[in-house]
Short mmCIF file of C-alpha atoms in Angstrom, two decimals:
data_model
loop_
_atom_site.label_atom_id
_atom_site.label_comp_id
_atom_site.label_asym_id
_atom_site.label_seq_id
_atom_site.Cartn_x
_atom_site.Cartn_y
_atom_site.Cartn_z
CA MET A 67 4.11 9.35 0.76
CA ALA A 68 7.23 6.70 0.79
CA ASN A 69 10.24 8.69 -0.52
CA ARG A 70 11.75 5.10 -1.93
CA TYR A 71 13.36 3.98 -5.11
CA PHE A 72 10.84 1.22 -6.08
CA ASN A 73 12.04 -1.36 -8.61
CA GLN A 74 9.47 -0.86 -11.59
CA PHE A 75 9.60 -4.32 -12.76
CA ASN A 76 8.36 -7.61 -11.73
CA TRP A 77 9.97 -10.50 -13.56
CA SER A 78 7.83 -13.25 -14.99
CA LEU A 79 8.00 -16.16 -17.07
CA GLU A 80 4.27 -15.69 -18.17
CA LYS A 81 3.63 -13.08 -20.84
CA ASN A 82 1.45 -10.00 -19.80
CA PRO A 83 0.77 -11.03 -16.44
CA VAL A 84 -1.79 -8.61 -14.63
CA VAL A 85 -2.77 -7.77 -11.38
CA LEU A 86 -6.27 -6.42 -9.92
CA PHE A 87 -7.27 -6.05 -6.57
CA ALA A 88 -10.90 -5.72 -5.18
CA ASN A 89 -12.04 -4.26 -2.40
CA VAL A 90 -15.46 -5.11 -0.65
CA THR A 91 -17.35 -4.35 2.41
CA GLN A 92 -20.24 -6.54 3.82
CA GLY A 93 -23.17 -4.83 4.01
CA ASP A 94 -26.34 -5.75 5.70
CA VAL A 95 -29.93 -5.95 4.16
CA SER A 96 -32.79 -5.16 6.38
CA THR A 97 -36.48 -6.79 6.45
CA VAL A 98 -39.28 -5.29 8.12
CA THR A 99 -41.83 -7.23 8.92
CA ALA A 100 -45.07 -5.18 8.99
CA THR A 101 -47.96 -5.34 11.84
CA GLY A 102 -51.43 -4.61 10.82
CA ASP A 103 -52.99 -1.27 12.67
CA THR A 104 -55.50 -2.28 15.70
CA ALA A 105 -57.79 0.51 16.33
CA GLY A 106 -55.56 3.33 15.62
CA SER A 107 -52.55 1.33 17.68
CA LEU A 108 -49.95 2.72 15.03
CA ALA A 109 -50.87 6.25 15.04
CA GLY A 110 -47.52 8.03 15.83
CA THR A 111 -45.49 5.58 16.12
CA PHE A 112 -41.94 5.25 13.92
CA PHE A 113 -39.41 2.84 13.06
CA ARG A 114 -35.83 4.00 11.72
CA ILE A 115 -33.50 2.90 8.95
CA ASP A 116 -30.01 4.36 8.54
CA GLY A 117 -28.33 4.91 5.13
CA PHE A 118 -24.96 5.54 4.04
CA ALA A 119 -25.00 5.89 0.42
CA ALA A 120 -25.97 9.51 -0.02
CA ASP A 121 -24.36 10.25 3.42
CA PRO A 122 -21.02 8.45 4.28
CA ALA A 123 -21.87 9.74 7.55
CA GLY A 124 -25.07 8.30 7.56
CA THR A 125 -28.72 9.42 7.62
CA THR A 126 -31.60 8.13 9.62
CA TYR A 127 -34.67 7.74 7.97
CA MET A 128 -37.96 7.84 10.30
CA PHE A 129 -41.21 6.22 9.05
CA TRP A 130 -43.84 7.49 11.41
CA PHE A 131 -47.59 6.45 10.59
CA LYS A 132 -50.57 8.62 10.46
CA VAL A 133 -53.78 6.65 11.08
CA SER A 134 -57.37 8.22 9.49
CA GLY A 135 -55.85 11.47 10.08
CA SER A 136 -54.51 11.15 13.66
CA GLY A 137 -51.06 11.09 14.83
CA THR A 138 -48.24 13.46 15.02
CA SER A 139 -44.38 13.16 13.75
CA PRO A 140 -42.36 12.34 16.84
CA ALA A 141 -39.72 15.01 17.58
CA THR A 142 -36.52 13.49 16.45
CA PRO A 143 -35.01 16.41 14.29
CA SER A 144 -31.81 14.78 13.62
CA ASP A 145 -33.84 12.26 11.32
CA VAL A 146 -35.43 12.56 8.00
CA ALA A 147 -39.19 12.00 8.82
CA ILE A 148 -41.19 10.03 5.94
CA GLU A 149 -45.18 10.19 6.96
CA VAL A 150 -46.81 7.25 6.02
CA ASP A 151 -50.58 7.72 5.78
CA ILE A 152 -52.87 4.27 6.43
CA THR A 153 -56.38 4.08 7.64
CA THR A 154 -57.90 2.35 10.94
CA GLY A 155 -57.81 -1.20 10.70
CA ALA A 156 -55.03 -1.56 8.26
CA THR A 157 -54.18 -4.85 7.34
CA ALA A 158 -50.14 -5.93 7.65
CA ALA A 159 -49.83 -6.07 3.95
CA THR A 160 -51.27 -2.60 3.49
CA VAL A 161 -49.15 -0.90 5.99
CA ALA A 162 -46.51 -2.50 3.96
CA GLN A 163 -47.76 -1.33 0.75
CA ALA A 164 -48.14 2.05 2.54
CA ILE A 165 -44.60 2.34 3.85
CA TYR A 166 -43.52 1.03 0.46
CA ASP A 167 -45.41 3.84 -1.51
CA ALA A 168 -44.30 6.60 0.87
CA ALA A 169 -40.27 5.81 0.33
CA ILE A 170 -40.84 5.68 -3.37
CA ALA A 171 -42.32 8.93 -3.08
CA ALA A 172 -40.19 10.61 -0.84
CA THR A 173 -38.11 12.59 -3.44
CA THR A 174 -37.46 15.50 -1.59
CA THR A 175 -35.18 13.12 0.69
CA THR A 176 -32.09 11.29 -0.30
CA PHE A 177 -33.81 7.64 0.72
CA ASN A 178 -34.17 6.44 -2.78
CA GLN A 179 -29.93 7.29 -3.31
CA ASP A 180 -29.62 5.10 0.06
CA PHE A 181 -31.62 2.24 -0.65
CA THR A 182 -33.36 -0.19 -2.84
CA LEU A 183 -36.98 -1.55 -1.73
CA VAL A 184 -38.67 -4.15 -3.30
CA ASP A 185 -42.68 -3.71 -3.76
CA PRO A 186 -44.00 -5.85 -1.20
CA THR A 187 -46.48 -8.76 -1.61
CA THR A 188 -46.91 -9.56 1.45
CA GLY A 189 -45.79 -8.15 4.89
CA ALA A 190 -42.04 -8.19 4.75
CA LEU A 191 -40.31 -5.27 3.18
CA VAL A 192 -36.74 -5.31 2.02
CA PHE A 193 -34.24 -2.52 2.43
CA THR A 194 -31.30 -3.26 0.35
CA SER A 195 -28.70 -0.65 1.52
CA LEU A 196 -26.62 1.21 -1.15
CA GLY A 197 -24.03 2.20 1.05
CA GLY A 198 -23.68 -0.34 3.24
CA GLY A 199 -24.10 0.37 7.02
CA CYS A 200 -24.78 -2.27 9.97
CA ALA A 201 -28.16 -3.23 11.65
CA ASN A 202 -29.98 -0.50 9.80
CA ALA A 203 -33.26 -1.08 10.84
CA HIS A 204 -34.51 -0.48 14.02
CA ASP A 205 -37.69 0.48 15.73
CA GLY A 206 -39.04 3.46 17.47
CA LEU A 207 -38.19 3.88 20.98
CA SER A 208 -40.87 2.91 23.63
CA MET A 209 -44.44 4.48 23.67
CA TYR A 210 -43.38 5.28 19.72
CA SER A 211 -42.63 1.61 18.83
CA THR A 212 -44.44 0.31 15.87
CA GLY A 213 -43.96 -3.42 17.12
CA PHE A 214 -42.75 -4.30 14.03
CA ALA A 215 -40.05 -7.49 13.59
CA PHE A 216 -36.84 -6.36 12.42
CA ALA A 217 -34.04 -8.34 10.82
CA ASN A 218 -30.41 -7.61 9.64
CA ALA A 219 -28.81 -10.01 7.61
CA ALA A 220 -25.25 -9.56 6.49
CA THR A 221 -25.53 -10.69 2.85
CA HIS A 222 -24.88 -7.49 0.66
CA PRO A 223 -21.44 -6.96 -0.16
CA ILE A 224 -20.58 -3.43 -1.33
CA LEU A 225 -17.64 -3.03 -4.09
CA ASN A 226 -15.14 -0.21 -3.00
CA ALA A 227 -14.71 0.72 -6.69
CA SER A 228 -11.78 3.60 -6.49
CA LYS A 229 -9.60 0.14 -4.67
CA SER A 230 -11.22 -2.17 -7.36
CA LEU A 231 -9.94 -1.09 -10.50
CA GLY A 232 -10.93 -3.99 -13.25
CA ILE A 233 -13.75 -5.44 -11.27
CA LYS A 234 -17.13 -5.08 -12.55
CA SER A 235 -19.09 -6.46 -9.39
CA PHE A 236 -19.29 -8.83 -6.71
CA ALA A 237 -22.30 -10.47 -5.67
CA ARG A 238 -23.76 -13.00 -3.37
CA THR A 239 -25.40 -16.17 -4.89
CA GLY A 240 -25.88 -18.17 -1.91
CA ALA A 241 -24.76 -18.54 1.36
CA GLY A 242 -21.02 -17.87 1.24
CA LEU A 243 -21.02 -17.77 -2.15
CA TYR A 244 -19.77 -14.80 -4.07
CA THR A 245 -19.43 -14.05 -7.99
CA LEU A 246 -16.61 -11.45 -8.97
CA VAL A 247 -16.95 -10.31 -12.62
CA LEU A 248 -14.01 -8.76 -14.06
CA GLY A 249 -14.56 -5.05 -15.96
CA THR A 250 -15.82 -1.81 -15.02
CA PRO A 251 -18.83 -1.68 -13.06
CA ALA A 252 -22.12 0.72 -13.81
CA PRO A 253 -22.40 2.82 -15.84
CA THR A 254 -20.07 1.28 -18.47
CA SER A 255 -20.73 -2.11 -17.32
CA VAL A 256 -18.01 -3.88 -19.44
CA VAL A 257 -17.19 -6.99 -18.62
CA ASP A 258 -12.92 -7.78 -19.16
CA LEU A 259 -12.21 -11.51 -20.32
CA TYR A 260 -8.56 -12.50 -19.83
CA ASN A 261 -6.71 -15.89 -21.14
CA ARG A 262 -6.52 -17.47 -17.90
CA LEU A 263 -6.35 -16.94 -14.13
CA PHE A 264 -2.83 -17.38 -12.69
CA PHE A 265 -3.54 -17.00 -8.62
CA VAL A 266 -6.08 -15.59 -6.10
CA GLY A 267 -5.14 -13.92 -2.65
CA TYR A 268 -7.58 -13.42 -0.05
CA SER A 269 -7.68 -11.21 3.05
CA VAL A 270 -9.58 -9.84 5.35
CA VAL A 271 -9.65 -6.86 7.24
CA SER A 272 -11.74 -6.89 10.53
CA ALA A 273 -12.04 -5.40 14.27
CA THR A 274 -12.51 -8.86 15.76
CA ALA A 275 -11.89 -12.44 14.79
CA PRO A 276 -13.59 -12.89 10.68
CA VAL A 277 -16.19 -14.91 10.47
CA ALA A 278 -15.21 -16.34 6.83
CA PRO A 279 -11.57 -16.39 7.16
CA LEU A 280 -11.01 -18.51 4.02
CA ALA A 281 -11.97 -18.70 0.70
CA TYR A 282 -11.27 -21.00 -2.33
CA VAL A 283 -12.13 -20.57 -6.21
CA VAL A 284 -15.22 -23.15 -7.20
CA THR A 285 -15.08 -22.35 -10.60
CA GLU A 286 -13.89 -19.52 -12.89
CA THR A 287 -14.51 -18.95 -16.33
CA VAL A 288 -12.14 -15.80 -17.01
CA SER A 289 -11.90 -16.89 -20.45
CA THR A 290 -15.46 -16.79 -21.30
CA THR A 291 -17.60 -14.65 -18.95
CA GLY A 292 -14.61 -12.67 -16.75
CA ALA A 293 -16.04 -14.42 -13.47
CA ILE A 294 -14.79 -16.28 -10.50
CA ASN A 295 -16.90 -17.88 -8.19
CA PHE A 296 -15.53 -18.06 -4.43
CA LYS A 297 -16.80 -20.11 -1.55
CA LEU A 298 -16.06 -18.35 1.64
CA THR A 299 -15.49 -20.50 4.48
CA ALA A 300 -15.15 -20.62 8.58
CA ALA A 301 -12.06 -21.63 9.74
CA ASP A 302 -12.46 -25.08 9.42
CA GLY A 303 -11.99 -24.51 5.31
CA SER A 304 -15.20 -26.16 4.57
CA THR A 305 -18.31 -24.62 6.26
CA ALA A 306 -20.03 -21.91 4.00
CA ALA A 307 -19.53 -18.39 5.89
CA ASP A 308 -20.80 -14.93 5.03
CA PRO A 309 -18.82 -12.45 6.16
CA ALA A 310 -20.02 -10.36 8.95
CA CYS A 311 -21.06 -6.95 8.38
CA GLY A 312 -18.59 -4.27 8.20
CA GLU A 313 -15.99 -6.80 7.46
CA VAL A 314 -13.78 -5.74 4.74
CA LEU A 315 -12.64 -8.52 2.05
CA GLN A 316 -9.41 -7.94 -0.06
CA PHE A 317 -8.72 -9.71 -3.28
CA GLU A 318 -5.23 -9.78 -5.07
CA ILE A 319 -5.86 -11.16 -8.95
CA TYR A 320 -3.19 -12.73 -11.11
CA LEU A 321 -4.36 -13.06 -14.90
CA LYS A 322 -2.97 -13.95 -18.14
CA ASN A 323 -3.52 -11.06 -20.69
CA SER A 324 -2.17 -12.71 -23.69
CA THR A 325 -2.60 -15.64 -26.11
CA GLY A 326 1.18 -16.31 -26.57
CA GLN A 327 2.42 -19.45 -24.97
CA MET B 251 20.10 -18.37 -11.24
CA ALA B 252 17.45 -19.31 -13.36
CA ASN B 253 18.53 -18.93 -16.90
CA ARG B 254 15.19 -17.80 -18.09
CA TRP B 255 13.85 -15.31 -20.31
CA PHE B 256 11.70 -13.26 -17.80
CA THR B 257 8.71 -11.07 -18.80
CA GLN B 258 9.71 -7.76 -16.72
CA TRP B 259 6.39 -5.95 -16.66
CA LEU B 260 3.51 -6.98 -13.99
CA TRP B 261 0.13 -5.23 -15.35
CA ALA B 262 -2.04 -3.11 -13.25
CA LEU B 263 -4.78 -0.75 -13.72
CA GLU B 264 -3.51 0.67 -10.20
CA LYS B 265 -1.19 3.51 -10.50
CA ASN B 266 2.27 2.54 -8.77
CA PRO B 267 1.44 -0.84 -6.89
CA ALA B 268 4.28 -1.68 -4.98
CA GLN B 269 4.65 -4.98 -3.33
CA LEU B 270 6.37 -5.52 0.04
CA TRP B 271 7.68 -8.53 1.98
CA ALA B 272 8.55 -9.22 5.55
CA TYR B 273 10.39 -11.89 6.51
CA VAL B 274 9.25 -12.31 10.52
CA THR B 275 11.02 -15.20 12.92
CA PHE B 276 9.27 -15.66 16.23
CA GLY B 277 11.12 -16.73 19.42
CA SER B 278 9.71 -17.74 22.99
CA SER B 279 6.14 -16.35 23.97
CA GLY B 280 5.74 -14.60 20.00
CA ALA B 281 8.53 -12.33 20.37
CA PRO B 282 9.26 -11.43 16.51
CA THR B 283 12.88 -10.71 14.72
CA LEU B 284 12.51 -8.79 11.63
CA SER B 285 15.01 -9.83 9.42
CA GLY B 286 16.18 -6.74 7.48
CA ILE B 287 18.01 -8.00 4.53
CA ASN B 288 14.60 -9.91 3.58
CA SER B 289 12.33 -7.17 4.44
CA LYS B 290 12.96 -4.00 2.54
CA GLY B 291 10.14 -1.48 3.13
CA ILE B 292 9.78 -2.65 6.65
CA ARG B 293 10.64 -0.46 9.68
CA SER B 294 9.69 -2.49 12.64
CA ILE B 295 6.99 -5.21 13.88
CA VAL B 296 6.19 -4.92 17.83
CA ARG B 297 4.03 -7.47 19.40
CA ASN B 298 1.31 -5.59 21.23
CA SER B 299 -0.66 -8.84 22.79
CA THR B 300 -1.03 -12.24 22.03
CA GLY B 301 -0.84 -12.88 18.35
CA ASN B 302 -1.18 -9.30 18.01
CA TYR B 303 1.62 -7.42 16.04
CA THR B 304 1.94 -3.57 14.78
CA VAL B 305 4.05 -3.67 11.37
CA THR B 306 5.69 -0.45 10.55
CA PHE B 307 6.39 0.50 7.11
CA GLY B 308 9.83 2.31 6.61
CA VAL B 309 13.67 1.58 6.77
CA SER B 310 15.12 0.47 10.63
CA GLY B 311 18.56 1.01 11.16
CA GLY B 312 21.00 4.16 12.71
CA ASN B 313 18.33 6.71 10.60
CA PRO B 314 15.26 5.34 10.81
CA VAL B 315 12.06 6.76 8.85
CA THR B 316 8.88 5.59 8.40
CA ASP B 317 7.07 5.09 5.00
CA THR B 318 3.27 6.30 4.22
CA TYR B 319 1.23 4.89 1.59
CA ASN B 320 -1.99 5.82 0.01
CA ALA B 321 -3.77 2.78 0.36
CA LEU B 322 -3.51 -1.07 1.72
CA TYR B 323 -4.86 -3.28 -1.33
CA PHE B 324 -4.07 -6.86 0.03
CA ALA B 325 -2.09 -8.14 3.03
CA SER B 326 -1.40 -12.05 3.34
CA ARG B 327 0.98 -14.17 5.08
CA ARG B 328 2.63 -17.82 4.44
CA PHE B 329 4.22 -19.85 7.22
CA LEU B 330 7.75 -21.46 6.45
CA ARG B 331 7.47 -24.57 8.55
CA ALA B 332 8.00 -28.24 8.25
CA THR B 333 4.47 -28.43 10.74
CA ALA B 334 1.33 -27.42 11.34
CA PRO B 335 1.85 -23.39 12.59
CA ALA B 336 0.76 -22.72 16.00
CA ALA B 337 -1.84 -19.63 14.79
CA PRO B 338 -2.47 -20.70 10.93
CA HIS B 339 -5.31 -17.73 10.79
CA PHE B 340 -4.53 -14.16 10.22
CA TYR B 341 -6.68 -10.93 9.57
CA VAL B 342 -5.94 -7.32 9.61
CA VAL B 343 -7.31 -5.55 12.52
CA SER B 344 -6.97 -2.28 11.49
CA GLU B 345 -4.70 -0.28 9.19
CA ASP B 346 -3.39 3.39 8.95
CA VAL B 347 -1.21 3.48 5.99
CA ARG B 348 -1.69 6.95 4.87
CA ALA B 349 -0.95 8.82 8.31
CA THR B 350 1.08 6.66 10.21
CA GLY B 351 2.37 3.81 7.80
CA THR B 352 1.20 0.86 10.36
CA LEU B 353 -1.40 -1.81 10.41
CA VAL B 354 -2.37 -3.51 13.43
CA ILE B 355 -2.39 -7.95 12.43
CA GLN B 356 -3.81 -10.81 14.08
CA PHE B 357 -2.36 -14.13 14.10
CA THR B 358 -5.33 -16.79 15.45
CA ALA B 359 -5.51 -20.23 16.24
CA ALA B 360 -7.07 -22.95 13.72
CA ASN B 361 -10.20 -22.22 15.14
CA GLY B 362 -9.88 -18.96 13.47
CA SER B 363 -10.65 -16.91 16.77
CA THR B 364 -8.50 -17.51 19.51
CA ALA B 365 -5.55 -14.79 19.62
CA THR B 366 -2.39 -17.24 19.60
CA ASP B 367 1.33 -16.29 19.19
CA PRO B 368 3.45 -18.05 16.28
CA ALA B 369 5.47 -20.89 18.04
CA SER B 370 8.93 -20.28 18.36
CA GLY B 371 10.72 -21.10 15.83
CA GLU B 372 8.53 -20.71 13.16
CA ILE B 373 8.88 -18.15 10.32
CA VAL B 374 6.23 -16.32 8.50
CA ARG B 375 6.43 -14.20 5.01
CA LEU B 376 4.40 -11.37 5.22
CA GLN B 377 3.23 -9.79 1.98
CA PHE B 378 1.95 -6.17 1.59
CA ARG B 379 0.24 -4.74 -1.64
CA LEU B 380 0.15 -0.95 -1.03
CA LYS B 381 -0.56 2.36 -3.47
CA THR B 382 2.33 4.91 -3.80
CA SER B 383 0.14 7.38 -6.08
CA THR B 384 -2.07 9.73 -5.17
CA ALA B 385 -3.87 9.36 -8.84
CA LYS B 386 -6.94 7.79 -9.25
#
């Protein structure tokens, strides 16, 4: 620790100025588009998805397919295996539903602590990681591959609560658009209101040049809803941009916590 | 001096937040010079490569000491210059304030990606917000 005599005061003409910090890591949302089975083509195949919420070092889940009783679990001992049972000739939608059902039922694993998964109505399954991570979804190797389509989009900001005291949430609302709400996160989920927003600073921690190096406040309603709406942009200052997966966003927020003039 | 009745407090939820500023003048080839009187708590700034600098917290001079902190909350910069800066964009490449009291910053051109040194004569004010407490 820095062994210094720090000044404790920060003089200001404003009454009760407050400073808050927010720290957000951009994560991926992974979409897996299943295909149907053809004469047992999916038997013994698998795909993987990585989760980080339950285990920050990462747990890899392997979904493998048994088709009408045929197929065995591939030998990937470091993975957490989740068996998916389908019948020969199952459609893409049926396969997607079977993956969903197997994931939800896998209560002996940490899968449901690592991901939220929406009940599929088409062939696409959207895995939202609760703990971040990048390029989480990927197909099995060579002869074990499913042939499914895998996409990973950096559209899932994760608030680092220990470095974001006084911040309730940070959510993406559109391309480059994010809403920060002041307060406390779940389980208390309280919104804090302030009298005024004085200033917001934004910076990025990234090993490479950040995709969205700039940000501006589009609107703010800190006195009524505790919300600040940001637009993150490319270096030109106008093109909406979502930060790349893994980039860390830092905000410094100055507020007025007094009705005094 | 401003003859005003200032409020002394800046309220925060974080324990012991600290703020440091560095005042850096750049010479030819991006060579940085730290103004000690205007950079309390900054031990050094060293150029690693084009637009890439390592900042070390602490004190310089005859008995240099490195300061470590529990967390980096925020880092930013403002150019003090009459014309457009050569490297207006900035980001933190990495930080290790807990163990070595350092962070690595990168300046880039207006396109946001080309590593670029600040031009000779440019002055940058760096701002750092840090945590000086182990308390949650």
